[in-house]
PDB file of C-alpha atoms in Angstrom:
ATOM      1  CA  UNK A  55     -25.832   5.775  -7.627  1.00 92.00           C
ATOM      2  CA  UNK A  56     -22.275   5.085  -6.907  1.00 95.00           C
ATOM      3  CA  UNK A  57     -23.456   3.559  -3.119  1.00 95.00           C
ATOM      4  CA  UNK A  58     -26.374   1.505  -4.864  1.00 97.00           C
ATOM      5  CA  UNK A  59     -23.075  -0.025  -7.475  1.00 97.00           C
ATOM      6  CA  UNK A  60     -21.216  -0.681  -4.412  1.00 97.00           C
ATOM      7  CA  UNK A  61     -23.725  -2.290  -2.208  1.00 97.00           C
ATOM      8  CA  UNK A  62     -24.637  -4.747  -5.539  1.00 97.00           C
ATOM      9  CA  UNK A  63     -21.172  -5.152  -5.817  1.00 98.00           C
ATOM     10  CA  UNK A  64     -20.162  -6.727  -2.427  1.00 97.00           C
ATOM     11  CA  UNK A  65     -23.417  -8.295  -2.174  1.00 97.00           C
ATOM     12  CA  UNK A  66     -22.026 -10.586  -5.351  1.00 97.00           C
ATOM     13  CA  UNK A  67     -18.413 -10.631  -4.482  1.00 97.00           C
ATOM     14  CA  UNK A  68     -20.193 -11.984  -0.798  1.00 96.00           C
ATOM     15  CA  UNK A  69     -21.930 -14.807  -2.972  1.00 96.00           C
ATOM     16  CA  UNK A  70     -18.898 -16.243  -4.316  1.00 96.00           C
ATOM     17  CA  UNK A  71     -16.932 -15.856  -1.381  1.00 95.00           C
ATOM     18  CA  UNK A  72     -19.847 -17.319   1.100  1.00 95.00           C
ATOM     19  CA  UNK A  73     -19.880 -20.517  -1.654  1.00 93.00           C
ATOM     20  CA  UNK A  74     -15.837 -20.623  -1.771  1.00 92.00           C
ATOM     21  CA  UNK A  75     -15.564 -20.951   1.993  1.00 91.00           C
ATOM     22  CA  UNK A  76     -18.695 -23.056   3.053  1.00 91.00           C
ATOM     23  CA  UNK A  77     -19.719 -24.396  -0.177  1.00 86.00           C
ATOM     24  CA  UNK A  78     -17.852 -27.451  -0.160  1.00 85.00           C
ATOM     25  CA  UNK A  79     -19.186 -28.647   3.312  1.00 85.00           C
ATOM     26  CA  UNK A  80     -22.381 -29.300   0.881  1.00 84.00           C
ATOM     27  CA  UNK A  81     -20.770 -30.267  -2.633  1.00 81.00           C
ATOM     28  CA  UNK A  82     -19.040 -32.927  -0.675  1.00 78.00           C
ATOM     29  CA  UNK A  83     -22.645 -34.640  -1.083  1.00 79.00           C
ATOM     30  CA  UNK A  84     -21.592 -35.047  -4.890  1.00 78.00           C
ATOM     31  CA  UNK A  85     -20.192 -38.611  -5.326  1.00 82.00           C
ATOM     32  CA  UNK A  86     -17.078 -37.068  -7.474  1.00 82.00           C
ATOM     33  CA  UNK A  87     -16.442 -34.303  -5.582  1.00 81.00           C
ATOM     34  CA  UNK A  88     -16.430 -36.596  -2.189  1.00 80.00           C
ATOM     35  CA  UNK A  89     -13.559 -38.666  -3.783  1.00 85.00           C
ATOM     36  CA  UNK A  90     -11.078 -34.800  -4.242  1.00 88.00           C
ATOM     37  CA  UNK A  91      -8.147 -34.191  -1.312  1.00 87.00           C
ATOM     38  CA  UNK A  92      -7.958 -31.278   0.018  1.00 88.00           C
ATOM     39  CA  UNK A  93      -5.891 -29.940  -2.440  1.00 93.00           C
ATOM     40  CA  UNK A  94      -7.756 -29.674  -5.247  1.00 90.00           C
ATOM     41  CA  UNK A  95     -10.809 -29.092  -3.110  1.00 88.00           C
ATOM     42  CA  UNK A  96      -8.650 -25.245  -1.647  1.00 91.00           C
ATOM     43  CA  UNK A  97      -8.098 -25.093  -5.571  1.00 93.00           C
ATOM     44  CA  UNK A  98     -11.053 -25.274  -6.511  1.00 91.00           C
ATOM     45  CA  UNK A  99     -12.338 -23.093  -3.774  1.00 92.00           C
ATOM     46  CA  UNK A 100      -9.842 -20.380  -4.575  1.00 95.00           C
ATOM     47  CA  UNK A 101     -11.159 -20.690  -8.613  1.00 95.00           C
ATOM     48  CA  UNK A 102     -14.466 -19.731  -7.008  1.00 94.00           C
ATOM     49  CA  UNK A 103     -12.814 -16.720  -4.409  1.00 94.00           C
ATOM     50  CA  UNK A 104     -11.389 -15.221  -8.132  1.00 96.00           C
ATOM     51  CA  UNK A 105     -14.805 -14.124  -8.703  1.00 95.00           C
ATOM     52  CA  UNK A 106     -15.232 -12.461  -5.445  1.00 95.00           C
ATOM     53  CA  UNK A 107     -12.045 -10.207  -5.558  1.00 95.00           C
ATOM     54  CA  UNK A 108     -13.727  -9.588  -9.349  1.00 97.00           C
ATOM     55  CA  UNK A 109     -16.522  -7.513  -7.913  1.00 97.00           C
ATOM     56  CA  UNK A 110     -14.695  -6.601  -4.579  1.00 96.00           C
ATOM     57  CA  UNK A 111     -11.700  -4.802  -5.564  1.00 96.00           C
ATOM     58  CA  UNK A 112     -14.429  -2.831  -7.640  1.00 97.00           C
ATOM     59  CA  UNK A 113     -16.591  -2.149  -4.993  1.00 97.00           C
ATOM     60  CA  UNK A 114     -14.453  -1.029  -2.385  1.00 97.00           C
ATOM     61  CA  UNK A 115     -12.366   1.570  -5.009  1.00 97.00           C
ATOM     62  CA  UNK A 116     -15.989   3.051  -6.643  1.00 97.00           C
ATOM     63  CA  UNK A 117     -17.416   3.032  -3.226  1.00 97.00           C
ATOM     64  CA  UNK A 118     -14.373   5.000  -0.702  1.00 97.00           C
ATOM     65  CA  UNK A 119     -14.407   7.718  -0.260  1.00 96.00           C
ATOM     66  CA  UNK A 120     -10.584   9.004  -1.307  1.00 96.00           C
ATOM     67  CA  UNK A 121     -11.900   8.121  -5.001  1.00 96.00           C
ATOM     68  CA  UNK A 122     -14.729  10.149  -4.839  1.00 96.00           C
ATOM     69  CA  UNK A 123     -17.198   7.746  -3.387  1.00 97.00           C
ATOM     70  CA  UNK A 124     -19.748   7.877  -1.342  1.00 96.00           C
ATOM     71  CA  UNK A 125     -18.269   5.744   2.262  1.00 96.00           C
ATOM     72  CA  UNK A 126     -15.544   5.995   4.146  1.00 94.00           C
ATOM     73  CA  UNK A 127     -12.756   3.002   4.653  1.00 93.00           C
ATOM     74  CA  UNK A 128     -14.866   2.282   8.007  1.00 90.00           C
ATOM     75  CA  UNK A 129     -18.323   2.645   6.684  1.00 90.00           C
ATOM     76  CA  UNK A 130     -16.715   0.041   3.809  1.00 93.00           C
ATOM     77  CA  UNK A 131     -16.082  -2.762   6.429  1.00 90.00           C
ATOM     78  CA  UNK A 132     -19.016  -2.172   8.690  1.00 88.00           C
ATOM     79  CA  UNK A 133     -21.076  -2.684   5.504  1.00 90.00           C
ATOM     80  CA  UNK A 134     -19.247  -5.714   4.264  1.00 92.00           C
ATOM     81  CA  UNK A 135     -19.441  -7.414   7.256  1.00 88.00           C
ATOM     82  CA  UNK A 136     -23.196  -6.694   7.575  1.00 88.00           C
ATOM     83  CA  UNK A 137     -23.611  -8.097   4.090  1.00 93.00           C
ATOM     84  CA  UNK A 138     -21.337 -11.295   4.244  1.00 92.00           C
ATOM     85  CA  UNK A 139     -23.306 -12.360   7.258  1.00 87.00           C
ATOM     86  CA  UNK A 140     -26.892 -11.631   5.374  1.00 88.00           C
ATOM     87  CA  UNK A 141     -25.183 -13.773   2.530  1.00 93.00           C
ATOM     88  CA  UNK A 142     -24.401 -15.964   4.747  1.00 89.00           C
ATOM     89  CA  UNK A 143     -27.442 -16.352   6.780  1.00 87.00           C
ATOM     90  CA  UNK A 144     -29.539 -16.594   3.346  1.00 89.00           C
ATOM     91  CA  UNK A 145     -27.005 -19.313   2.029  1.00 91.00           C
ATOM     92  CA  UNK A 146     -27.125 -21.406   4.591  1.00 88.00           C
ATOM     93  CA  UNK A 147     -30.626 -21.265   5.188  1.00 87.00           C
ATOM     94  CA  UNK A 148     -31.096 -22.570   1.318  1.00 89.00           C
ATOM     95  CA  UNK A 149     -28.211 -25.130   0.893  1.00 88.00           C
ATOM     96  CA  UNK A 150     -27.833 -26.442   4.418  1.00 85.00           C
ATOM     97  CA  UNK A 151     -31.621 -27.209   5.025  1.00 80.00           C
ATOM     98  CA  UNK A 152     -30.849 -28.457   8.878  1.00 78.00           C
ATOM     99  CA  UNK A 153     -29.760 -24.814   9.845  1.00 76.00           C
ATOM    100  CA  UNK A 154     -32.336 -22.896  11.501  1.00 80.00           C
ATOM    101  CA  UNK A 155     -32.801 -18.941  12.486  1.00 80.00           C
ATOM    102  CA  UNK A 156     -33.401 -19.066  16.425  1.00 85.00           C
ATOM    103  CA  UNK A 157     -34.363 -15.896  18.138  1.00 91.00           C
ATOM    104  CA  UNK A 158     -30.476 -15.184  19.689  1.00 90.00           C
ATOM    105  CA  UNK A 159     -30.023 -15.184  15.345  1.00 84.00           C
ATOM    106  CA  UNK A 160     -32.205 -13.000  14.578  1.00 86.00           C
ATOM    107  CA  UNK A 161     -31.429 -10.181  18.197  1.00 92.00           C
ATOM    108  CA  UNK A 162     -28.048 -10.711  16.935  1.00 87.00           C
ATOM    109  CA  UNK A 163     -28.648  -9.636  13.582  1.00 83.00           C
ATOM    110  CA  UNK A 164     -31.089  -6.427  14.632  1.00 88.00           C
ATOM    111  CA  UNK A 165     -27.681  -5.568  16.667  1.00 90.00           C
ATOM    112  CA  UNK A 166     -26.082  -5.634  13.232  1.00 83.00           C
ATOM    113  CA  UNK A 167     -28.322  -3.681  11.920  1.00 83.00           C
ATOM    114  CA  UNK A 168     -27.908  -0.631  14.684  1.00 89.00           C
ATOM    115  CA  UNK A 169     -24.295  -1.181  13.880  1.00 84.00           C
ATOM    116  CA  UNK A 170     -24.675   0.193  10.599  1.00 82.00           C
ATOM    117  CA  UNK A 171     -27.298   2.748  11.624  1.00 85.00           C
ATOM    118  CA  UNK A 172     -24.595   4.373  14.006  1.00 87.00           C
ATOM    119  CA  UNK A 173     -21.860   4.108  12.042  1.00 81.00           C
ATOM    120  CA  UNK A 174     -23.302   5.949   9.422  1.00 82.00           C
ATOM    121  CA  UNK A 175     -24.764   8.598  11.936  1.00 81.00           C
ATOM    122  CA  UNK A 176     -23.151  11.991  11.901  1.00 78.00           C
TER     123      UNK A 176
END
């Protein structure tokens, strides 16, 4: 249960960090938000990053290990950076509507994949 929390954890701490860091590149589509300098654009981006540290702070202590979860600090990151790039990939395949999945995308991602397989293999 505790790996299933986890998982659904950084998958939504992912969401609001993949729309923090990239989602402005779209919002700045939005005639008011077009007209903001930088600085209140990194504020506004770093409102947005609050929510991600909300569920992964969370995550990471239920899920490792040395507080009686099920990963290890290793299996943590591999698994986080599988699931920021699947956030990622699904993101900007929604919002930015010119992006496309080639096949190097998709070989790249398998090789993700077998990253976690191994890592988790005793």
């Amino acid at each position: 249960m505790k790996a299933f929390a986890t998982i659904g954890l950084l998958v939504l701490s992912n969401i609001f960090m993949t729309i923090a860091w990239y989602g402005h590149l779209k919002f700045s589509e939005w005639k008011w938000f077009s007209k903001l300098g930088l600085l209140a654009i990194i504020l506004i981006s770093w409102g947005i990053a609050l929510f991600e540290y909300i569920f992964q702070v969370p995550a990471n202590k239920m899920g490792f290990k040395g507080n009686g979860g099920p990963f290890t600090l290793i299996q943590l990151k591999v698994l986080q950076e599988v699931i920021t790039l699947s956030v990622f990939a699904v993101f900007t395949l929604l919002v930015f509507k010119t992006e496309t999945f080639r096949t190097n995308h998709i070989i790249s991602f398998i090789f993700l994949v077998l990253a976690v397989y191994f890592m988790f293999k005793k």
